[in-house]
mmCIF file of C-alpha atoms in Angstrom:
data_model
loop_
_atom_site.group_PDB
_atom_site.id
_atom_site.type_symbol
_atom_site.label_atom_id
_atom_site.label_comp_id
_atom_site.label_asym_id
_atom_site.label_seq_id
_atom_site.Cartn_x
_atom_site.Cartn_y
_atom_site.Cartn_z
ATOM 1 C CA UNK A 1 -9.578 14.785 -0.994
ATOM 2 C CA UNK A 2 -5.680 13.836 -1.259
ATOM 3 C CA UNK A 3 -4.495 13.637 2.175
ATOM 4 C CA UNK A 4 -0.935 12.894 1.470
ATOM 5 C CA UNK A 5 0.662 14.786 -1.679
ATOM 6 C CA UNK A 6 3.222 13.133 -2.839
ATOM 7 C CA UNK A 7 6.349 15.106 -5.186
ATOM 8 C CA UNK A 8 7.696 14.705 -8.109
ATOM 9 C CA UNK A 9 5.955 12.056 -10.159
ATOM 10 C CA UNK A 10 8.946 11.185 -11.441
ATOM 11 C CA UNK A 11 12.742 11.555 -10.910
ATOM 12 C CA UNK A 12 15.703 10.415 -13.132
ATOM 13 C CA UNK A 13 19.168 10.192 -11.324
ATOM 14 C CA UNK A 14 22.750 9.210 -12.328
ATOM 15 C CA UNK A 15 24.393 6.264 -10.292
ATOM 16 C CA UNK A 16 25.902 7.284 -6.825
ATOM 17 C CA UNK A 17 23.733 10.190 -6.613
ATOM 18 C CA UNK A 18 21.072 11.227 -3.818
ATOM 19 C CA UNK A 19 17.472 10.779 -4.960
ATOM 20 C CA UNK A 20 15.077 13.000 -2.755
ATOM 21 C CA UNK A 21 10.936 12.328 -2.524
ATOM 22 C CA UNK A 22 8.826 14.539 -0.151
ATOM 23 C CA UNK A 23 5.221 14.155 0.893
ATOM 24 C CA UNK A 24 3.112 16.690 2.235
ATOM 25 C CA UNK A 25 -0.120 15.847 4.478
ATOM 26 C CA UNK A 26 -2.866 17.388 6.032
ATOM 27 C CA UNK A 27 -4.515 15.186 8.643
ATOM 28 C CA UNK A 28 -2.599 15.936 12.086
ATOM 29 C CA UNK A 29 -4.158 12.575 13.254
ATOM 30 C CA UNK A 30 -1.523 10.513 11.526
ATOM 31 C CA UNK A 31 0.732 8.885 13.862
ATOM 32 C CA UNK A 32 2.933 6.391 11.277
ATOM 33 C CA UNK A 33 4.331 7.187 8.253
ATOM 34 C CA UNK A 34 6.008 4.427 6.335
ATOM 35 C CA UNK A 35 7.539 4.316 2.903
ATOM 36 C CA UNK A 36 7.273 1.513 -0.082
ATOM 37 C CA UNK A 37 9.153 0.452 -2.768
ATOM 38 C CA UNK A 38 7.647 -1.131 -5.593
ATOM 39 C CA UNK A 39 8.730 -2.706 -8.962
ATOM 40 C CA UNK A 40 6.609 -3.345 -11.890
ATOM 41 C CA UNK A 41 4.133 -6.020 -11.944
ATOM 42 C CA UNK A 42 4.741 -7.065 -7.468
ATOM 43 C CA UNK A 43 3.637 -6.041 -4.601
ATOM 44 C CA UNK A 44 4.846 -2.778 -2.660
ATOM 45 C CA UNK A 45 7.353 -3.632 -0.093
ATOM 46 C CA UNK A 46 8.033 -1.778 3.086
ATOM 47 C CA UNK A 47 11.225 0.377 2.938
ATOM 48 C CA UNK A 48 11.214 2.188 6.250
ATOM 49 C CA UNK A 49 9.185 3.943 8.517
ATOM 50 C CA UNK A 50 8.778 6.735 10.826
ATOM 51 C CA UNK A 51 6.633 7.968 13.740
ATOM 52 C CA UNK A 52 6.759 11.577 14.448
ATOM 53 C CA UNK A 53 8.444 11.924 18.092
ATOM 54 C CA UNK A 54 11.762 11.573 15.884
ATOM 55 C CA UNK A 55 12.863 13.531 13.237
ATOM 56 C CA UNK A 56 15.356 11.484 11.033
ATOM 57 C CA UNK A 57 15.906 7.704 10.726
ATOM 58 C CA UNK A 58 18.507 6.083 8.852
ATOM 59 C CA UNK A 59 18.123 2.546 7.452
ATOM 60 C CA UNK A 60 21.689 1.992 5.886
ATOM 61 C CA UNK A 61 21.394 4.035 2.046
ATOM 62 C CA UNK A 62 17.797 5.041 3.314
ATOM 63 C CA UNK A 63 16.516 8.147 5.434
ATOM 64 C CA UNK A 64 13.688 9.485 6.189
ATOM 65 C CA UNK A 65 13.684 13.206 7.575
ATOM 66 C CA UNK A 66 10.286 14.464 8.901
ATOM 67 C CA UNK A 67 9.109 17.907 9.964
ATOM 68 C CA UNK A 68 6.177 17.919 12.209
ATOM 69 C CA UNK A 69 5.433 21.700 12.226
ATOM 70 C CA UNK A 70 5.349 21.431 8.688
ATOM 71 C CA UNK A 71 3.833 18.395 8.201
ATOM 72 C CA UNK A 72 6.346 16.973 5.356
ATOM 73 C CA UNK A 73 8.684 13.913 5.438
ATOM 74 C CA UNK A 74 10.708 13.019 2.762
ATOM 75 C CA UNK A 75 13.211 9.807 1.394
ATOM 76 C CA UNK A 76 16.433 10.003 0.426
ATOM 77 C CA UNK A 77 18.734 7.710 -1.047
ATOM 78 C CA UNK A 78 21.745 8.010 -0.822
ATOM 79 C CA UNK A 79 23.999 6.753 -3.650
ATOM 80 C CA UNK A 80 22.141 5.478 -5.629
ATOM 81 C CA UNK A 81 22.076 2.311 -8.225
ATOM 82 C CA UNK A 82 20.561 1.329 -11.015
ATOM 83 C CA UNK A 83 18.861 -1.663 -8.744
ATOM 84 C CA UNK A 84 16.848 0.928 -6.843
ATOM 85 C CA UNK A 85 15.011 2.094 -10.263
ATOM 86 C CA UNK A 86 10.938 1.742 -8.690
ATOM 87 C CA UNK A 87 8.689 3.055 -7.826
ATOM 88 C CA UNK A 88 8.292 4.642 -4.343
ATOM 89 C CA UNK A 89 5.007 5.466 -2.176
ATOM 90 C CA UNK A 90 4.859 7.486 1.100
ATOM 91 C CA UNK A 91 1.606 6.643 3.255
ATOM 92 C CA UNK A 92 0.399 7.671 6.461
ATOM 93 C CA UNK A 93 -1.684 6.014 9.313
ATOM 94 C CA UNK A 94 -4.234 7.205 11.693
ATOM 95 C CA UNK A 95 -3.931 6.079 14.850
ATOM 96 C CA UNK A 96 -7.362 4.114 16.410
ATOM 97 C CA UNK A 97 -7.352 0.686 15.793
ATOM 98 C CA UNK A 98 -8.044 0.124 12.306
ATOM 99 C CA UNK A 99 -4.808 1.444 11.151
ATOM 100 C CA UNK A 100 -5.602 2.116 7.431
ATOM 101 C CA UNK A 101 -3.036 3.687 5.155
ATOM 102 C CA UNK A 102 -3.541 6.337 2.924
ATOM 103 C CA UNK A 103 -1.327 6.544 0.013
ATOM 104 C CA UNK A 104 0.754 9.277 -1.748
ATOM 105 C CA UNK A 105 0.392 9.070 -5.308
ATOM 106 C CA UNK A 106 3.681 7.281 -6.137
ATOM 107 C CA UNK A 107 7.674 8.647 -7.191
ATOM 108 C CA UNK A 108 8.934 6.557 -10.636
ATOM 109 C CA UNK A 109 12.576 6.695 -9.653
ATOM 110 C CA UNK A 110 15.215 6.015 -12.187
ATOM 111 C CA UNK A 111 18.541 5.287 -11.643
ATOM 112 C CA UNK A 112 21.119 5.590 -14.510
ATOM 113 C CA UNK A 113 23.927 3.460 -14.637
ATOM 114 C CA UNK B 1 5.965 -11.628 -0.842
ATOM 115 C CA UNK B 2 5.030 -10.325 2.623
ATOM 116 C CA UNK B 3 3.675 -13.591 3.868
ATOM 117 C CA UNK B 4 0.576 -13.707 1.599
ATOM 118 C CA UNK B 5 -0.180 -15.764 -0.862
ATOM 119 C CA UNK B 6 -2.724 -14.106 -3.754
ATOM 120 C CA UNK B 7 -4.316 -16.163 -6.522
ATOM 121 C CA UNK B 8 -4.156 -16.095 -9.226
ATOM 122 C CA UNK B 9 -1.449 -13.493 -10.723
ATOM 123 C CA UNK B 10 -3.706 -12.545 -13.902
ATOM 124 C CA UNK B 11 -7.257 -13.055 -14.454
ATOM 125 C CA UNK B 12 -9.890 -12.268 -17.083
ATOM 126 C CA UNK B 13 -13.444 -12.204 -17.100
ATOM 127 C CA UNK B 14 -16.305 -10.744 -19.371
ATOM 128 C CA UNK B 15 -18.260 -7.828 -18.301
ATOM 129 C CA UNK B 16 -21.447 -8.420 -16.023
ATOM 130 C CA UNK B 17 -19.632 -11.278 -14.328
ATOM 131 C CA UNK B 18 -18.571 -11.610 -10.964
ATOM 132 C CA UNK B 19 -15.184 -12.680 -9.932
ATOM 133 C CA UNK B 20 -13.439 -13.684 -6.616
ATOM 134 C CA UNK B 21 -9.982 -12.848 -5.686
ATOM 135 C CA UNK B 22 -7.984 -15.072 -3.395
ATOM 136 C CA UNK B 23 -6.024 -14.090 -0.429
ATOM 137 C CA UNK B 24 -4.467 -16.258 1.909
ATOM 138 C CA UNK B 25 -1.868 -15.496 4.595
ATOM 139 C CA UNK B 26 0.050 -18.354 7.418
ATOM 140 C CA UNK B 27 1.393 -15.567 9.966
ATOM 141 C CA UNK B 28 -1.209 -15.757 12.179
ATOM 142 C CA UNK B 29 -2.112 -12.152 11.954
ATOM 143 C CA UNK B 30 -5.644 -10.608 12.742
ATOM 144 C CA UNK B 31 -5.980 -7.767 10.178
ATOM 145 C CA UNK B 32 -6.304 -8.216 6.381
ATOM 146 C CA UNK B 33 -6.782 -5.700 4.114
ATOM 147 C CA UNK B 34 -7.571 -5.045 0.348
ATOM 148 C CA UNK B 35 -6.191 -2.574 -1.919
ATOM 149 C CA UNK B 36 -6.778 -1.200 -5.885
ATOM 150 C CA UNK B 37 -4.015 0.122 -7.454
ATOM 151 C CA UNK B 38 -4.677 1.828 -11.189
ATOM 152 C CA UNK B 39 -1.831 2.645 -13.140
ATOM 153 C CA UNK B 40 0.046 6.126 -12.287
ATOM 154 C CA UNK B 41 -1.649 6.206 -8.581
ATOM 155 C CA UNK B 42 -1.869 4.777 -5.576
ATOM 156 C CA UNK B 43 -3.299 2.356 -3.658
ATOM 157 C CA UNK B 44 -6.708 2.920 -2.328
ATOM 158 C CA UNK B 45 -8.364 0.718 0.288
ATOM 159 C CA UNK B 46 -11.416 -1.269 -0.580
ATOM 160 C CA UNK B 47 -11.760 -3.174 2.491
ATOM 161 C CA UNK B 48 -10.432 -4.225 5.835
ATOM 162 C CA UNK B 49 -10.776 -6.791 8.535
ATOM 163 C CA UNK B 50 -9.551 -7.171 12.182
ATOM 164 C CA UNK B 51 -11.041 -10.286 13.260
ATOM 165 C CA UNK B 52 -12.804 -13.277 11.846
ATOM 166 C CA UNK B 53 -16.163 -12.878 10.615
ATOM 167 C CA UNK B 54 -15.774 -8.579 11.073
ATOM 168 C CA UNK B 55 -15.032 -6.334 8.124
ATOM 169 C CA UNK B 56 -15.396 -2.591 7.183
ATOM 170 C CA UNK B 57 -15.738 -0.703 4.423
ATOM 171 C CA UNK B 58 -12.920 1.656 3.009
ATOM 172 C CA UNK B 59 -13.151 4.700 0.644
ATOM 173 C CA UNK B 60 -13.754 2.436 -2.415
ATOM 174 C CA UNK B 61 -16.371 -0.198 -0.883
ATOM 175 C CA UNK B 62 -19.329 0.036 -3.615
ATOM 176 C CA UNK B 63 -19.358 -2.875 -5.740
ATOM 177 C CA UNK B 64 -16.750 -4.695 -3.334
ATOM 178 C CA UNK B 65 -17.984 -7.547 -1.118
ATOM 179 C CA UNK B 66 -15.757 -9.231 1.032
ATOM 180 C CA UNK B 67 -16.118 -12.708 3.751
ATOM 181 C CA UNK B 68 -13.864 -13.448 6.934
ATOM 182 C CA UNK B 69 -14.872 -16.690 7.601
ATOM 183 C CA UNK B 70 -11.385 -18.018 8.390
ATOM 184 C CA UNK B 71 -8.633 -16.072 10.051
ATOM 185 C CA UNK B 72 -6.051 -16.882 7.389
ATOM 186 C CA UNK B 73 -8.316 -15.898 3.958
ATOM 187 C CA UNK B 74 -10.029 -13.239 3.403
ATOM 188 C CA UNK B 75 -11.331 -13.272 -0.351
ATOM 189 C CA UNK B 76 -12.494 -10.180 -2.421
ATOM 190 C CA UNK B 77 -15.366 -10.676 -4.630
ATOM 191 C CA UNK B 78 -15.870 -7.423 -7.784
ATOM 192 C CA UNK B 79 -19.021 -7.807 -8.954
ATOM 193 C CA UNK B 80 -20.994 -6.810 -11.796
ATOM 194 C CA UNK B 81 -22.030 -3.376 -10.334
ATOM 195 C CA UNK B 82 -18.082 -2.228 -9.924
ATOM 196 C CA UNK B 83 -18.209 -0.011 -13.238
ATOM 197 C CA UNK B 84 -14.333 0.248 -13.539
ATOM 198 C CA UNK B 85 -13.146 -3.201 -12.158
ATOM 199 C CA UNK B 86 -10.085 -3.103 -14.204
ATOM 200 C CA UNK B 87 -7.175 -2.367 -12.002
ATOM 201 C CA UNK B 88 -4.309 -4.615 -9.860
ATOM 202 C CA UNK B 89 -5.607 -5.767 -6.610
ATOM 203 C CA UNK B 90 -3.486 -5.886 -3.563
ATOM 204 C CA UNK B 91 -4.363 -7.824 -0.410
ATOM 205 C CA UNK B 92 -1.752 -6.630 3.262
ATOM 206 C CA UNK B 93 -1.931 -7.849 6.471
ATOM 207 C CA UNK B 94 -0.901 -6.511 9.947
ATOM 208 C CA UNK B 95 -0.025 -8.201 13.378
ATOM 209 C CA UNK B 96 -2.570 -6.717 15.168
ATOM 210 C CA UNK B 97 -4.074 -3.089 14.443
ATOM 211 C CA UNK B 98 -2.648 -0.808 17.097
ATOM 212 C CA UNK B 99 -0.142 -3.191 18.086
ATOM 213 C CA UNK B 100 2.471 -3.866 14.979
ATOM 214 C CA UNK B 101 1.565 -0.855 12.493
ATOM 215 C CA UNK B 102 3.500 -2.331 9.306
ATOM 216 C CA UNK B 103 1.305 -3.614 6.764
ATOM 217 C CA UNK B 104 2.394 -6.226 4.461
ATOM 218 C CA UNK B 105 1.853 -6.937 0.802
ATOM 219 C CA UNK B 106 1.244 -10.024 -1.324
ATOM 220 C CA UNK B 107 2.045 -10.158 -4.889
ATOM 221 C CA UNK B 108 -0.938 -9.072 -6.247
ATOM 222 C CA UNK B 109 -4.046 -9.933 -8.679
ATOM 223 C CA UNK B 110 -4.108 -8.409 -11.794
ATOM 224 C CA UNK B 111 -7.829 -8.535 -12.751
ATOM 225 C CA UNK B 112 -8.799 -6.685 -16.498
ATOM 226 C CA UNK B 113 -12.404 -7.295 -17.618
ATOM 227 C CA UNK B 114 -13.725 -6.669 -21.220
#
């Protein structure tokens, strides 16, 4: 069972444009929803995060927007370079205390110079 | 890389063989966590511990084991009766679950078995 869908698989964009990700999930339960970047061959790295008492938070070229009601949050970067060609991952995380993510299935984001 | 140091970055064993993967972190934190990630997907959670000598099972547990013996290591053994071992391996840690919610990642093990 996918509990976060994650959309599109991939996504080509020309330098100083906005690249736009959304995830989708299911399980009302999740209280944290955090976003990864991650290049070939390392680790993911934590972009930014949300919880959902807010919707929008800004962390310089990235935002996250997230609709409760319809239980979606998305990334956006805003003008973007070639330097931010990854590959991004939404998760979410049920509160309790062992805090496990579960992952969306992953955005391959290229940016063309 | 997160605070976490994995070892080593590739590895190669025969199949039927068991093989240990090494995570060690110097933050302090209580929770460690292990990961799979197989190419085009994401990551899936094998195990996780909170404290020393405490661990849990994830959604991918069978043919996992795991040991907490220490507060900074936490080591991931695949054995022989993990049919797809294959895969990139990806140990996080936390402050405290409940507490700090970010999870951090090392670099990764990238384990392929023929």
């Amino acid at each position: 069972q996918q509990q976060v869908k994650q959309s599109p698989q991939s996504l080509i964009v020309q330098k100083g444009g906005i690249s736009i990700i959304n995830c989708a999930y299911e399980n009302t339960a999740f209280d944290y929803f955090p976003w990864y970047q991650q290049f070939p061959g390392k680790g993911p790295a934590l972009l930014i995060a949300i919880r959902p008492d807010v919707s929008e938070k800004k962390e310089g070229r990235f935002t996250i927007s997230f609709n409760k009601s319809a239980k979606q949050f998305s990334l956006h970067i805003m003008d973007s370079q070639p330097g931010d060609s990854a590959t991004y991952f939404c998760a979410a995380q049920k509160g309790g205390s062992a805090r496990q993510l579960t992952f969306g299935s992953g955005t391959q984001l290229t940016v063309l110079p | 890389d997160g605070g976490i140091t994995q070892s080593p970055k590739y590895l190669f064993r025969k199949e039927g063989q068991n093989v240990t993967l090494s995570c060690e972190q110097n933050l302090n934190h209580d929770a460690m966590y292990w990961y799979r990630q197989d190419p085009g997907q994401g990551l899936r959670l094998i195990y996780y511990s909170q404290i020393v000598n405490d661990f849990q099972k994830g959604d991918i547990a069978e043919g996992y084991s795991v040991s907490r013996e220490k507060k900074e290591s936490f080591p991931l053994t695949v054995t022989s009766a993990q049919k797809n071992p294959t895969a990139f391996y990806l140990c996080a840690r936390s402050i405290q679950p409940g507490q700090g919610s970010e999870q951090y990642f090392g670099p990764g093990t990238r384990l392929t078995v023929t």
